């Protein structure tokens, strides 16, 4: 049986991952509206990844005999300052999520839940990847000053992203 505090924190994390999905979909809608279909596609795929993150926690909580409780998902922002700002906001958001994952890991360590620690390691590694992905794109956006032909080339590059569901 899973510790009650850990159960609550995982339920909160499920909510945050689903909010992440919602946030990236809202960014996709904004980018689509700006005519950047490749970047919009990239954000849709990011949304799919977040859904996967949420469901991985969902399944794990069930597996551990916990009870999944779904709370309301808040509305994400609708407007952004620029396409570049979208990616800067994404990185900021991922840094907050990394902090939440670290707090979950802190709790698993505190209560000596070795199984949870092992499970959470996947998310610790995943967050490194998430932050690096956005860092790389922001670097490229800085190089092209977030506009012009460079922006269109980056839009094309980001249109090729695909989501392959990792095997657990
Ligand atoms: Fe689930 O990693 Fe992004 O938010």
PDB file of C-alpha atoms and ligand atoms in Angstrom:
ATOM      1  CA  UNK A   1       0.000   0.000   0.000  1.00  0.00           C
ATOM      2  CA  UNK A   2       1.299   3.408  -0.893  1.00  0.00           C
ATOM      3  CA  UNK A   3       1.925   6.158   1.651  1.00  0.00           C
ATOM      4  CA  UNK A   4      -0.998   8.618   1.768  1.00  0.00           C
ATOM      5  CA  UNK A   5       1.198  11.681   1.396  1.00  0.00           C
ATOM      6  CA  UNK A   6       2.897  10.185  -1.667  1.00  0.00           C
ATOM      7  CA  UNK A   7      -0.502   9.227  -3.089  1.00  0.00           C
ATOM      8  CA  UNK A   8      -1.708  12.826  -2.746  1.00  0.00           C
ATOM      9  CA  UNK A   9       1.458  14.203  -4.290  1.00  0.00           C
ATOM     10  CA  UNK A  10       1.203  11.809  -7.250  1.00  0.00           C
ATOM     11  CA  UNK A  11      -2.405  12.875  -7.780  1.00  0.00           C
ATOM     12  CA  UNK A  12      -1.239  16.476  -7.803  1.00  0.00           C
ATOM     13  CA  UNK A  13       1.456  15.532 -10.326  1.00  0.00           C
ATOM     14  CA  UNK A  14      -1.130  13.856 -12.586  1.00  0.00           C
ATOM     15  CA  UNK A  15      -2.970  17.187 -12.556  1.00  0.00           C
ATOM     16  CA  UNK A  16       0.229  19.091 -13.407  1.00  0.00           C
ATOM     17  CA  UNK A  17       1.069  16.752 -16.294  1.00  0.00           C
ATOM     18  CA  UNK A  18      -2.450  17.125 -17.682  1.00  0.00           C
ATOM     19  CA  UNK A  19      -2.158  20.886 -17.254  1.00  0.00           C
ATOM     20  CA  UNK A  20       1.128  20.655 -19.207  1.00  0.00           C
ATOM     21  CA  UNK A  21      -0.730  18.898 -22.007  1.00  0.00           C
ATOM     22  CA  UNK A  22      -3.339  21.669 -21.962  1.00  0.00           C
ATOM     23  CA  UNK A  23      -0.683  24.394 -21.896  1.00  0.00           C
ATOM     24  CA  UNK A  24       1.163  22.963 -24.897  1.00  0.00           C
ATOM     25  CA  UNK A  25      -2.083  22.561 -26.810  1.00  0.00           C
ATOM     26  CA  UNK A  26      -2.864  26.207 -26.131  1.00  0.00           C
ATOM     27  CA  UNK A  27       0.592  27.110 -27.429  1.00  0.00           C
ATOM     28  CA  UNK A  28      -0.087  24.960 -30.510  1.00  0.00           C
ATOM     29  CA  UNK A  29      -3.305  26.886 -31.111  1.00  0.00           C
ATOM     30  CA  UNK A  30      -1.456  30.211 -30.813  1.00  0.00           C
ATOM     31  CA  UNK A  31       1.329  29.107 -33.185  1.00  0.00           C
ATOM     32  CA  UNK A  32      -1.180  27.741 -35.684  1.00  0.00           C
ATOM     33  CA  UNK A  33      -2.915  31.125 -35.626  1.00  0.00           C
ATOM     34  CA  UNK A  34       0.430  32.795 -36.382  1.00  0.00           C
ATOM     35  CA  UNK A  35       0.935  30.587 -39.462  1.00  0.00           C
ATOM     36  CA  UNK A  36       3.685  28.489 -37.869  1.00  0.00           C
ATOM     37  CA  UNK A  37       2.269  25.030 -38.537  1.00  0.00           C
ATOM     38  CA  UNK A  38       5.579  23.230 -37.874  1.00  0.00           C
ATOM     39  CA  UNK A  39       5.953  24.752 -34.413  1.00  0.00           C
ATOM     40  CA  UNK A  40       2.272  24.097 -33.725  1.00  0.00           C
ATOM     41  CA  UNK A  41       2.829  20.457 -34.655  1.00  0.00           C
ATOM     42  CA  UNK A  42       5.836  20.288 -32.328  1.00  0.00           C
ATOM     43  CA  UNK A  43       3.682  21.557 -29.445  1.00  0.00           C
ATOM     44  CA  UNK A  44       0.924  19.064 -30.210  1.00  0.00           C
ATOM     45  CA  UNK A  45       3.469  16.262 -29.985  1.00  0.00           C
ATOM     46  CA  UNK A  46       4.732  17.787 -26.721  1.00  0.00           C
ATOM     47  CA  UNK A  47       1.130  17.666 -25.479  1.00  0.00           C
ATOM     48  CA  UNK A  48       0.965  13.953 -26.351  1.00  0.00           C
ATOM     49  CA  UNK A  49       4.138  13.383 -24.340  1.00  0.00           C
ATOM     50  CA  UNK A  50       2.600  15.128 -21.349  1.00  0.00           C
ATOM     51  CA  UNK A  51      -0.461  12.932 -21.629  1.00  0.00           C
ATOM     52  CA  UNK A  52       1.831   9.931 -21.546  1.00  0.00           C
ATOM     53  CA  UNK A  53       3.570  11.319 -18.431  1.00  0.00           C
ATOM     54  CA  UNK A  54       0.215  11.746 -16.691  1.00  0.00           C
ATOM     55  CA  UNK A  55      -0.977   8.247 -17.595  1.00  0.00           C
ATOM     56  CA  UNK A  56       2.272   6.687 -16.448  1.00  0.00           C
ATOM     57  CA  UNK A  57       1.620   8.157 -12.978  1.00  0.00           C
ATOM     58  CA  UNK A  58      -2.050   7.146 -13.252  1.00  0.00           C
ATOM     59  CA  UNK A  59      -1.153   3.502 -13.931  1.00  0.00           C
ATOM     60  CA  UNK A  60       1.530   3.474 -11.282  1.00  0.00           C
ATOM     61  CA  UNK A  61      -0.782   4.741  -8.562  1.00  0.00           C
ATOM     62  CA  UNK A  62      -3.285   2.018  -9.432  1.00  0.00           C
ATOM     63  CA  UNK A  63      -0.552  -0.592  -9.459  1.00  0.00           C
ATOM     64  CA  UNK A  64       0.499   0.453  -5.957  1.00  0.00           C
ATOM     65  CA  UNK A  65      -3.044   0.167  -4.618  1.00  0.00           C
ATOM     66  CA  UNK A  66      -3.576   3.931  -4.482  1.00  0.00           C
ATOM     67  CA  UNK A  67      -6.639   5.847  -5.612  1.00  0.00           C
ATOM     68  CA  UNK A  68      -6.416   8.172  -8.600  1.00  0.00           C
ATOM     69  CA  UNK A  69      -8.314  11.422  -8.025  1.00  0.00           C
ATOM     70  CA  UNK A  70      -8.666  13.814 -10.947  1.00  0.00           C
ATOM     71  CA  UNK A  71      -8.982  17.455 -10.013  1.00  0.00           C
ATOM     72  CA  UNK A  72      -9.958  20.414 -12.187  1.00  0.00           C
ATOM     73  CA  UNK A  73      -7.394  21.510 -14.775  1.00  0.00           C
ATOM     74  CA  UNK A  74      -6.958  25.284 -14.862  1.00  0.00           C
ATOM     75  CA  UNK A  75      -7.159  27.279 -18.057  1.00  0.00           C
ATOM     76  CA  UNK A  76      -3.764  27.843 -19.712  1.00  0.00           C
ATOM     77  CA  UNK A  77      -2.778  31.238 -21.160  1.00  0.00           C
ATOM     78  CA  UNK A  78      -4.356  31.974 -24.561  1.00  0.00           C
ATOM     79  CA  UNK A  79      -2.024  34.713 -25.806  1.00  0.00           C
ATOM     80  CA  UNK A  80       1.769  34.899 -25.841  1.00  0.00           C
ATOM     81  CA  UNK A  81       4.110  37.786 -26.625  1.00  0.00           C
ATOM     82  CA  UNK A  82       5.735  36.081 -29.635  1.00  0.00           C
ATOM     83  CA  UNK A  83       6.630  32.618 -30.989  1.00  0.00           C
ATOM     84  CA  UNK A  84       9.962  32.960 -29.196  1.00  0.00           C
ATOM     85  CA  UNK A  85       8.162  33.794 -25.937  1.00  0.00           C
ATOM     86  CA  UNK A  86       6.223  30.522 -26.300  1.00  0.00           C
ATOM     87  CA  UNK A  87       9.443  28.524 -26.118  1.00  0.00           C
ATOM     88  CA  UNK A  88      10.816  30.643 -23.279  1.00  0.00           C
ATOM     89  CA  UNK A  89       7.583  30.055 -21.340  1.00  0.00           C
ATOM     90  CA  UNK A  90       7.878  26.338 -22.076  1.00  0.00           C
ATOM     91  CA  UNK A  91      11.353  26.179 -20.582  1.00  0.00           C
ATOM     92  CA  UNK A  92      10.192  28.061 -17.474  1.00  0.00           C
ATOM     93  CA  UNK A  93       7.294  25.647 -17.160  1.00  0.00           C
ATOM     94  CA  UNK A  94       9.567  22.615 -17.468  1.00  0.00           C
ATOM     95  CA  UNK A  95      11.821  23.990 -14.740  1.00  0.00           C
ATOM     96  CA  UNK A  96       8.795  24.149 -12.431  1.00  0.00           C
ATOM     97  CA  UNK A  97       7.889  20.556 -13.344  1.00  0.00           C
ATOM     98  CA  UNK A  98      11.468  19.435 -12.663  1.00  0.00           C
ATOM     99  CA  UNK A  99      11.165  20.980  -9.219  1.00  0.00           C
ATOM    100  CA  UNK A 100       7.933  19.066  -8.591  1.00  0.00           C
ATOM    101  CA  UNK A 101       9.531  15.783  -9.685  1.00  0.00           C
ATOM    102  CA  UNK A 102      12.472  16.468  -7.374  1.00  0.00           C
ATOM    103  CA  UNK A 103      10.053  17.091  -4.496  1.00  0.00           C
ATOM    104  CA  UNK A 104       8.342  13.762  -5.228  1.00  0.00           C
ATOM    105  CA  UNK A 105      11.739  12.078  -5.162  1.00  0.00           C
ATOM    106  CA  UNK A 106      12.586  13.845  -1.869  1.00  0.00           C
ATOM    107  CA  UNK A 107       9.412  12.421  -0.358  1.00  0.00           C
ATOM    108  CA  UNK A 108      10.086   8.896  -1.656  1.00  0.00           C
ATOM    109  CA  UNK A 109      13.541   9.074  -0.072  1.00  0.00           C
ATOM    110  CA  UNK A 110      12.158  10.474   3.201  1.00  0.00           C
ATOM    111  CA  UNK A 111       9.629   7.646   3.569  1.00  0.00           C
ATOM    112  CA  UNK A 112      12.074   5.015   2.348  1.00  0.00           C
ATOM    113  CA  UNK A 113       9.914   3.915  -0.570  1.00  0.00           C
ATOM    114  CA  UNK A 114      12.487   2.212  -2.786  1.00  0.00           C
ATOM    115  CA  UNK A 115       9.940   1.181  -5.416  1.00  0.00           C
ATOM    116  CA  UNK A 116       8.772   4.778  -5.830  1.00  0.00           C
ATOM    117  CA  UNK A 117      12.361   5.973  -6.070  1.00  0.00           C
ATOM    118  CA  UNK A 118      13.048   3.534  -8.858  1.00  0.00           C
ATOM    119  CA  UNK A 119       9.868   4.593 -10.664  1.00  0.00           C
ATOM    120  CA  UNK A 120      10.605   8.304 -10.251  1.00  0.00           C
ATOM    121  CA  UNK A 121      14.097   7.950 -11.708  1.00  0.00           C
ATOM    122  CA  UNK A 122      12.488   7.743 -15.145  1.00  0.00           C
ATOM    123  CA  UNK A 123      10.957  11.194 -14.626  1.00  0.00           C
ATOM    124  CA  UNK A 124      14.202  12.655 -13.279  1.00  0.00           C
ATOM    125  CA  UNK A 125      15.944  11.628 -16.522  1.00  0.00           C
ATOM    126  CA  UNK A 126      13.000  12.710 -18.652  1.00  0.00           C
ATOM    127  CA  UNK A 127      13.094  16.226 -17.179  1.00  0.00           C
ATOM    128  CA  UNK A 128      16.738  16.619 -18.198  1.00  0.00           C
ATOM    129  CA  UNK A 129      15.646  15.844 -21.749  1.00  0.00           C
ATOM    130  CA  UNK A 130      12.610  18.143 -21.575  1.00  0.00           C
ATOM    131  CA  UNK A 131      14.670  21.135 -20.457  1.00  0.00           C
ATOM    132  CA  UNK A 132      17.446  20.419 -22.988  1.00  0.00           C
ATOM    133  CA  UNK A 133      14.947  20.255 -25.862  1.00  0.00           C
ATOM    134  CA  UNK A 134      13.595  23.716 -25.121  1.00  0.00           C
ATOM    135  CA  UNK A 135      17.059  25.143 -24.426  1.00  0.00           C
ATOM    136  CA  UNK A 136      18.223  24.034 -27.883  1.00  0.00           C
ATOM    137  CA  UNK A 137      15.246  25.603 -29.628  1.00  0.00           C
ATOM    138  CA  UNK A 138      15.645  28.874 -27.700  1.00  0.00           C
ATOM    139  CA  UNK A 139      19.334  28.996 -28.687  1.00  0.00           C
ATOM    140  CA  UNK A 140      18.345  28.632 -32.341  1.00  0.00           C
ATOM    141  CA  UNK A 141      15.627  31.275 -31.988  1.00  0.00           C
ATOM    142  CA  UNK A 142      18.178  33.650 -30.477  1.00  0.00           C
ATOM    143  CA  UNK A 143      20.489  33.033 -33.438  1.00  0.00           C
ATOM    144  CA  UNK A 144      17.788  34.039 -35.906  1.00  0.00           C
ATOM    145  CA  UNK A 145      16.498  36.782 -33.582  1.00  0.00           C
ATOM    146  CA  UNK A 146      13.119  35.036 -33.490  1.00  0.00           C
ATOM    147  CA  UNK A 147      12.090  36.160 -36.975  1.00  0.00           C
ATOM    148  CA  UNK A 148      12.516  36.158 -40.741  1.00  0.00           C
ATOM    149  CA  UNK A 149      13.685  33.254 -42.876  1.00  0.00           C
ATOM    150  CA  UNK A 150      15.427  31.699 -39.875  1.00  0.00           C
ATOM    151  CA  UNK A 151      12.123  31.452 -38.058  1.00  0.00           C
ATOM    152  CA  UNK A 152      10.524  29.762 -41.090  1.00  0.00           C
ATOM    153  CA  UNK A 153      13.421  27.310 -41.370  1.00  0.00           C
ATOM    154  CA  UNK A 154      13.056  26.411 -37.709  1.00  0.00           C
ATOM    155  CA  UNK A 155       9.321  26.027 -38.223  1.00  0.00           C
ATOM    156  CA  UNK A 156      10.068  23.495 -40.954  1.00  0.00           C
ATOM    157  CA  UNK A 157      12.566  21.649 -38.773  1.00  0.00           C
ATOM    158  CA  UNK A 158      10.096  21.361 -35.891  1.00  0.00           C
ATOM    159  CA  UNK A 159       7.401  19.961 -38.185  1.00  0.00           C
ATOM    160  CA  UNK A 160       9.170  16.597 -38.289  1.00  0.00           C
ATOM    161  CA  UNK A 161       8.793  15.695 -34.606  1.00  0.00           C
ATOM    162  CA  UNK A 162       7.035  12.413 -33.908  1.00  0.00           C
ATOM    163  CA  UNK A 163       5.839  10.856 -30.680  1.00  0.00           C
ATOM    164  CA  UNK A 164       6.836   7.305 -30.014  1.00  0.00           C
ATOM    165  CA  UNK A 165       5.460   6.035 -26.758  1.00  0.00           C
ATOM    166  CA  UNK A 166       8.371   4.715 -24.664  1.00  0.00           C
ATOM    167  CA  UNK A 167       7.938   1.172 -23.430  1.00  0.00           C
ATOM    168  CA  UNK A 168       7.201   1.923 -19.736  1.00  0.00           C
TER     169      UNK A 168
HETATM  170 FE1  LIG B   1       5.825  16.085 -18.093  1.00  0.00          FE
HETATM  171  O1  LIG B   1       7.352  16.955 -18.546  1.00  0.00           O
HETATM  172 FE2  LIG B   1       6.901  18.453 -19.398  1.00  0.00          FE
HETATM  173  O2  LIG B   1       5.728  19.166 -18.226  1.00  0.00           O
END
